[in-house]
PDB file of C-alpha atoms in Angstrom:
ATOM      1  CA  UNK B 158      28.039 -10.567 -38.733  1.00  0.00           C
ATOM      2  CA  UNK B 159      24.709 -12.348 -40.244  1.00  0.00           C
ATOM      3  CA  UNK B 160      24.741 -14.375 -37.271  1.00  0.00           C
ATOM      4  CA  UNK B 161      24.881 -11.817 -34.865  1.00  0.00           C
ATOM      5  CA  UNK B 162      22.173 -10.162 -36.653  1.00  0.00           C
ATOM      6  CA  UNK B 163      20.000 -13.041 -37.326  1.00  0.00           C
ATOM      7  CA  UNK B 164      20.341 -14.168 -32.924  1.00  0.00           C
ATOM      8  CA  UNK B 165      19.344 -10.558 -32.238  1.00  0.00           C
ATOM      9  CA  UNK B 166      16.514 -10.631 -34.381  1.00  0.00           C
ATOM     10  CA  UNK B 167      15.543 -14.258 -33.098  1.00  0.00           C
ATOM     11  CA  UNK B 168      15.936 -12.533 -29.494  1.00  0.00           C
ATOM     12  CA  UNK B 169      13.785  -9.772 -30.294  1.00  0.00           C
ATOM     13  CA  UNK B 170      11.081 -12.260 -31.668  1.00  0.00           C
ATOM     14  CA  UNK B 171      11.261 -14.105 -28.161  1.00  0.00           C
ATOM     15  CA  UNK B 172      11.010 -11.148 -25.945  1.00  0.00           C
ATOM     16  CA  UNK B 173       7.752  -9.755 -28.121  1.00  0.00           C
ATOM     17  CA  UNK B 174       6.624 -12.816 -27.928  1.00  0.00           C
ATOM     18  CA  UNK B 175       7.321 -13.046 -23.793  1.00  0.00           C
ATOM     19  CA  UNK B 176       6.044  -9.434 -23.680  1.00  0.00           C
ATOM     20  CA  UNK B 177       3.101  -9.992 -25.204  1.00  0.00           C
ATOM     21  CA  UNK B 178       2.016 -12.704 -22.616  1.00  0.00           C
ATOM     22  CA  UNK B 179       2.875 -10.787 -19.838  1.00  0.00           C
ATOM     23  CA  UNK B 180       0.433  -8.217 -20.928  1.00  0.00           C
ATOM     24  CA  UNK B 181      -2.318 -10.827 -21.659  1.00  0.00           C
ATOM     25  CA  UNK B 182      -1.712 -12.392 -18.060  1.00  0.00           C
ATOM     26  CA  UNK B 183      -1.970  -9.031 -16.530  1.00  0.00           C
ATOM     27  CA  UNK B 184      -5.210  -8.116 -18.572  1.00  0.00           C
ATOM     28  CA  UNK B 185      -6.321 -11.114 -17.184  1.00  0.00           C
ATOM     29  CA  UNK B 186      -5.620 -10.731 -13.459  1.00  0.00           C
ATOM     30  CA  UNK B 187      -6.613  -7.154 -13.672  1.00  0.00           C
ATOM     31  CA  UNK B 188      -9.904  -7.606 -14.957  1.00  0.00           C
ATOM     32  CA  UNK B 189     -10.425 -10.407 -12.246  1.00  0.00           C
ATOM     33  CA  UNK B 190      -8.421  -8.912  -9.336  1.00  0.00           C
ATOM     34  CA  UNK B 191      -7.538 -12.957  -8.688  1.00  0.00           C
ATOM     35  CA  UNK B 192      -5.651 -15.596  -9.426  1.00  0.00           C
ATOM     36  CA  UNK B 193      -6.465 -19.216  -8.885  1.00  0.00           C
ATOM     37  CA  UNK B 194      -3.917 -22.244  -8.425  1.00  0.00           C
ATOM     38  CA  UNK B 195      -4.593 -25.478  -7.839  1.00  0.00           C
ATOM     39  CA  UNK B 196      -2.558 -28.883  -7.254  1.00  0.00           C
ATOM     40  CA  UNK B 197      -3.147 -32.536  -7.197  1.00  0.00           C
ATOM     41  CA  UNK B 198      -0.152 -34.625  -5.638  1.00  0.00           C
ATOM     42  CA  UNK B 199       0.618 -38.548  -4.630  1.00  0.00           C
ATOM     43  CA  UNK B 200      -2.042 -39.506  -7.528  1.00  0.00           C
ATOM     44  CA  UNK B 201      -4.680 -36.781  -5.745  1.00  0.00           C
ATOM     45  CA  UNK B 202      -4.311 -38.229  -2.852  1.00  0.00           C
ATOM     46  CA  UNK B 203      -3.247 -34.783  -1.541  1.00  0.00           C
ATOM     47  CA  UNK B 204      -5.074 -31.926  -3.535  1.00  0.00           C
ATOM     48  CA  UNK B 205      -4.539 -28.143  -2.642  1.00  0.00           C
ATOM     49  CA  UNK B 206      -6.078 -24.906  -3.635  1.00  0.00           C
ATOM     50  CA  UNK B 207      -5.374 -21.201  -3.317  1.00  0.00           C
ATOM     51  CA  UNK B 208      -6.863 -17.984  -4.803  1.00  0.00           C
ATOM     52  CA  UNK B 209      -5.634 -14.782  -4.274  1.00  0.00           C
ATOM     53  CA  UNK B 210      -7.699 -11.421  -3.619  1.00  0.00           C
ATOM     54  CA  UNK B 211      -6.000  -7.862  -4.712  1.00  0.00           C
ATOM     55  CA  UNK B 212      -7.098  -4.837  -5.419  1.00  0.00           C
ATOM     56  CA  UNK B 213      -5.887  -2.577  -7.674  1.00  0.00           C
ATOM     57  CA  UNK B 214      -6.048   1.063  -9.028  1.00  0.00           C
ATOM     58  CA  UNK B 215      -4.270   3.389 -11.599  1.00  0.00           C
ATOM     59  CA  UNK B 216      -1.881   5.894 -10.439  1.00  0.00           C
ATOM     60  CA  UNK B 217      -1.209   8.789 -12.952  1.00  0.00           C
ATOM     61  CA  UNK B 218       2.273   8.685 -13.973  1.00  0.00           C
ATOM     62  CA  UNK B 219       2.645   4.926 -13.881  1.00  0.00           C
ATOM     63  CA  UNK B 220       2.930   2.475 -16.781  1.00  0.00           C
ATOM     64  CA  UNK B 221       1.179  -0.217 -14.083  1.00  0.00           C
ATOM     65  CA  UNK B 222      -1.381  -0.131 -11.752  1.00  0.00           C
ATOM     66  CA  UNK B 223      -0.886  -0.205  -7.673  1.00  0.00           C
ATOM     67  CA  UNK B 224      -2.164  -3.316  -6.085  1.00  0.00           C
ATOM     68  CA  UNK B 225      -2.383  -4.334  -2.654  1.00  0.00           C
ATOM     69  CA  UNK B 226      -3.478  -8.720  -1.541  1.00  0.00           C
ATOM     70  CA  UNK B 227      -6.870  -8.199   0.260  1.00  0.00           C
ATOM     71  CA  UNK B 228      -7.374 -11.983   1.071  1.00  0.00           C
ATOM     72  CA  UNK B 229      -6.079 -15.580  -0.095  1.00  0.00           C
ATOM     73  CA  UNK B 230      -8.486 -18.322   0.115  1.00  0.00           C
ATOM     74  CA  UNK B 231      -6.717 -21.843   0.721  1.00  0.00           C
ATOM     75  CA  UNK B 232      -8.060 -25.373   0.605  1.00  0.00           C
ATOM     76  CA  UNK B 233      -6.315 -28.655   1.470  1.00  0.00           C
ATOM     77  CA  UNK B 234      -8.062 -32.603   0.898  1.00  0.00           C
ATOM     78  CA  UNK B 235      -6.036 -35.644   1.973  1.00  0.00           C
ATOM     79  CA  UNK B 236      -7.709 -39.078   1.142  1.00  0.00           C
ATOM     80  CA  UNK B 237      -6.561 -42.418   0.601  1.00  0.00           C
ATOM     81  CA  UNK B 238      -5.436 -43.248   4.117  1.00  0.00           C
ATOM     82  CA  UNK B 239      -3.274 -40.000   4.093  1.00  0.00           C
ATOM     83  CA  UNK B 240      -3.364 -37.581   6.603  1.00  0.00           C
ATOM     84  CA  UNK B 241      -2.342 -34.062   7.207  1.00  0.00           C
ATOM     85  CA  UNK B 242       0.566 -33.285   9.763  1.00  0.00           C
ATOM     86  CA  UNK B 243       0.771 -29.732   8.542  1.00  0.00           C
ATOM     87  CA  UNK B 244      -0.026 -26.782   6.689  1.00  0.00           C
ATOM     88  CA  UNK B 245       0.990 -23.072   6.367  1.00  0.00           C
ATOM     89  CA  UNK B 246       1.079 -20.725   4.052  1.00  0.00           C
ATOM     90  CA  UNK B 247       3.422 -17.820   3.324  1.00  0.00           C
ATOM     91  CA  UNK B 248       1.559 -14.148   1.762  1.00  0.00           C
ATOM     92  CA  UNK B 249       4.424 -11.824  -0.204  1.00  0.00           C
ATOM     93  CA  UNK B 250       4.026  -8.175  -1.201  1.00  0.00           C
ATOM     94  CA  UNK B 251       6.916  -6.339  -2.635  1.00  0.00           C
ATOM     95  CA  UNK B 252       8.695  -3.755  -4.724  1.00  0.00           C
ATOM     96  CA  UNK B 253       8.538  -0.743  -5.802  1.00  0.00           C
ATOM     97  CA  UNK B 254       6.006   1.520  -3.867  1.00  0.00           C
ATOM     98  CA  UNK B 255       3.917   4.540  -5.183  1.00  0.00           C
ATOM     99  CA  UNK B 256       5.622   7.099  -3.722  1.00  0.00           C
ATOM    100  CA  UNK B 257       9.155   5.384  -5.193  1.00  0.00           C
ATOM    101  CA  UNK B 258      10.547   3.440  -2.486  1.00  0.00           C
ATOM    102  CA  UNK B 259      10.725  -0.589  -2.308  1.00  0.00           C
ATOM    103  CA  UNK B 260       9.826  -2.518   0.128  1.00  0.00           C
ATOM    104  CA  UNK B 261      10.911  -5.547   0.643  1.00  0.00           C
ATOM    105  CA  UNK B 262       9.342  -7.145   4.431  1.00  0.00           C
ATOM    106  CA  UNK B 263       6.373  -7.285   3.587  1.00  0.00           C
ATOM    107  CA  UNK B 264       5.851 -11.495   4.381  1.00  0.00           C
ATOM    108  CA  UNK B 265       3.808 -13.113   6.372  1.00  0.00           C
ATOM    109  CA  UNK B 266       3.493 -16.837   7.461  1.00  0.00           C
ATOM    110  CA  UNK B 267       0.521 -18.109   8.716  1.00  0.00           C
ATOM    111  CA  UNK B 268      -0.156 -21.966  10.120  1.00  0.00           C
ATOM    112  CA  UNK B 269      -3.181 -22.953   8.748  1.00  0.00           C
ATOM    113  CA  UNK B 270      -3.159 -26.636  10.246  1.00  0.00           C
ATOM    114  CA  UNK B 271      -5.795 -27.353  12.602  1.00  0.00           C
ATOM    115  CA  UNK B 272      -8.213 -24.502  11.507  1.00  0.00           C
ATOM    116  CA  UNK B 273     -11.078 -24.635   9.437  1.00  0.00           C
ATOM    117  CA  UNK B 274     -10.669 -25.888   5.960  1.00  0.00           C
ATOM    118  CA  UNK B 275     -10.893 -23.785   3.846  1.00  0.00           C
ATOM    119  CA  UNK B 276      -9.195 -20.894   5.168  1.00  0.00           C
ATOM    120  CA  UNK B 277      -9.495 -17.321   4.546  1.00  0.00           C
ATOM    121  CA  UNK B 278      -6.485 -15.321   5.424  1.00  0.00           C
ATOM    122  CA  UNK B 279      -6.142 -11.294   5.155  1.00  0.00           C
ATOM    123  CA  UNK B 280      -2.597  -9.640   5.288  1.00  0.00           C
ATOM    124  CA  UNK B 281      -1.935  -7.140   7.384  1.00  0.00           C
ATOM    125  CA  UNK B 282      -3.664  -4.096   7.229  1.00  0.00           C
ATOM    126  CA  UNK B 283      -0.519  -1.716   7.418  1.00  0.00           C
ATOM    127  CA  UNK B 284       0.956  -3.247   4.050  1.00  0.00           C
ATOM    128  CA  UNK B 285       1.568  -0.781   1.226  1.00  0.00           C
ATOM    129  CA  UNK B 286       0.870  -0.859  -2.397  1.00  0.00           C
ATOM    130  CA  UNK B 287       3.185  -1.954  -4.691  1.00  0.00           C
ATOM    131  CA  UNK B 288       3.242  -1.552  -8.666  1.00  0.00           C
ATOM    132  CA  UNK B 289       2.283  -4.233 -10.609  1.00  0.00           C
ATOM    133  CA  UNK B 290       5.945  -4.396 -12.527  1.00  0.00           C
ATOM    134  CA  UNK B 291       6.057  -8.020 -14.090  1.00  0.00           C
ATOM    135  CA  UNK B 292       9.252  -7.938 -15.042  1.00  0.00           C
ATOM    136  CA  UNK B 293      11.042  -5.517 -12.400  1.00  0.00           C
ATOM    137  CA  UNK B 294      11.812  -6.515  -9.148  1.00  0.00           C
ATOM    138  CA  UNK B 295       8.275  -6.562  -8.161  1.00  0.00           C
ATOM    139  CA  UNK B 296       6.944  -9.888  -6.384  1.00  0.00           C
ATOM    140  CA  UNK B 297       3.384 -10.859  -5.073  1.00  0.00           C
ATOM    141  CA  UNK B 298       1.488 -13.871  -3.998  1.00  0.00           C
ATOM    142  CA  UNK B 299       0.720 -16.774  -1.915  1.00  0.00           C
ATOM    143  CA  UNK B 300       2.482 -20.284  -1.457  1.00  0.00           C
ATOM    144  CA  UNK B 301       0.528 -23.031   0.391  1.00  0.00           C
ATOM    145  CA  UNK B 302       2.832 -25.807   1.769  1.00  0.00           C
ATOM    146  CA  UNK B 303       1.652 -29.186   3.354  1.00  0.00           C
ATOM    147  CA  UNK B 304       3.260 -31.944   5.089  1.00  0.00           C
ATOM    148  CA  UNK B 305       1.661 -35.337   5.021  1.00  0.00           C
ATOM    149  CA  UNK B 306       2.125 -39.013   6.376  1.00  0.00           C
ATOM    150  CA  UNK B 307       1.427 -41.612   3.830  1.00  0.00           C
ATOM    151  CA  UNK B 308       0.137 -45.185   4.964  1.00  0.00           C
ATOM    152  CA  UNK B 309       2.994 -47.263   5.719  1.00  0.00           C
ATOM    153  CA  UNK B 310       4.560 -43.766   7.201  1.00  0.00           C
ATOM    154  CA  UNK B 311       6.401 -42.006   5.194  1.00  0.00           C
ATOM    155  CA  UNK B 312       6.216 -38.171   5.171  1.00  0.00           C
ATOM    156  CA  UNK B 313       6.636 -35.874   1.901  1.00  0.00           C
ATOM    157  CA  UNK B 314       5.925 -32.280   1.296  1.00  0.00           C
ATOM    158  CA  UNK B 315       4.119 -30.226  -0.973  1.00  0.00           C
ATOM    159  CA  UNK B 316       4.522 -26.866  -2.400  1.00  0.00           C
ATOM    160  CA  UNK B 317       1.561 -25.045  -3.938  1.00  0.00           C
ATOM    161  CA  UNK B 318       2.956 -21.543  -5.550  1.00  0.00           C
ATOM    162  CA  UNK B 319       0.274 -18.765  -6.549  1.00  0.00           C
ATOM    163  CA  UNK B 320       2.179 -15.743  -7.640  1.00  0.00           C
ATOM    164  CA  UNK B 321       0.073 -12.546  -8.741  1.00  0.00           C
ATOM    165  CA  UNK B 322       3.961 -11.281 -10.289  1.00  0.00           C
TER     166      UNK B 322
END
């Protein structure tokens, strides 16, 4: 019985202590309505960046606010004899909607090789709002991947992950 009590108490510890970061993240994010990521890869040889753009607002009833991606803001620098052979990114926006519902299509891919660098991409204008639930079901954010040939000619791949939730 002590044990039980004293992993439930150690349990409750960890989740304030989890809790208490997710609300210190999302006071962050909300006062900034961004989020910036970056990534250095094969000794920064390969470096990628990504910020995302949201807006959000309060909706009465709601323990979180509605927030919607307005833009996401990508860079990509090869060097070092490397070069770029691809580059796309992939925009998520789901869960639970204001009205109740979830929605779960809202993603988008986009290829961003061959375009201007940096690149400024806006979702589609029909997307809903979703609630800012951090630990529901509630996802939202941008991954940037890259493909690159190394000297010699080996390829690799790259993942850069920018979630808002």
């Amino acid at each position: 019985m002590l044990k039980c009590i004293a992993i439930i108490g150690l349990y409750q510890i960890f989740w304030y202590a989890a809790a208490e970061e997710i609300e210190q993240y999302l006071a962050s994010v909300r006062v900034n309505n961004s989020n910036y990521r970056e990534g250095d890869y094969l000794g920064s040889s390969v470096s990628m960046y990504s910020t995302v753009y949201f807006s959000t607002r309060t909706i009465s009833g709601k323990d979180f606010p509605a927030m919607k991606i307005t833009s996401v803001n990508a860079g990509l620098t090869v060097s070092n004899g490397t070069q770029s052979k691809g580059w796309t990114m992939r925009i998520v926006q789901n869960g639970s909607s204001v009205d109740g519902t979830f929605i779960s299509k809202q993603i988008q891919n986009y290829n961003l090789y061959g375009g201007s660098n940096p690149r400024t991409i806006t979702p589609p204008s029909g997307w809903k709002e979703i609630i800012m639930e951090p630990t529901g079901s509630s996802s939202a954010g941008a991954n940037t991947y890259c493909q690159v040939s190394r000297p010699g000619g080996s390829s690799q791949s790259y993942i850069l992950e920018n979630p808002i939730l």
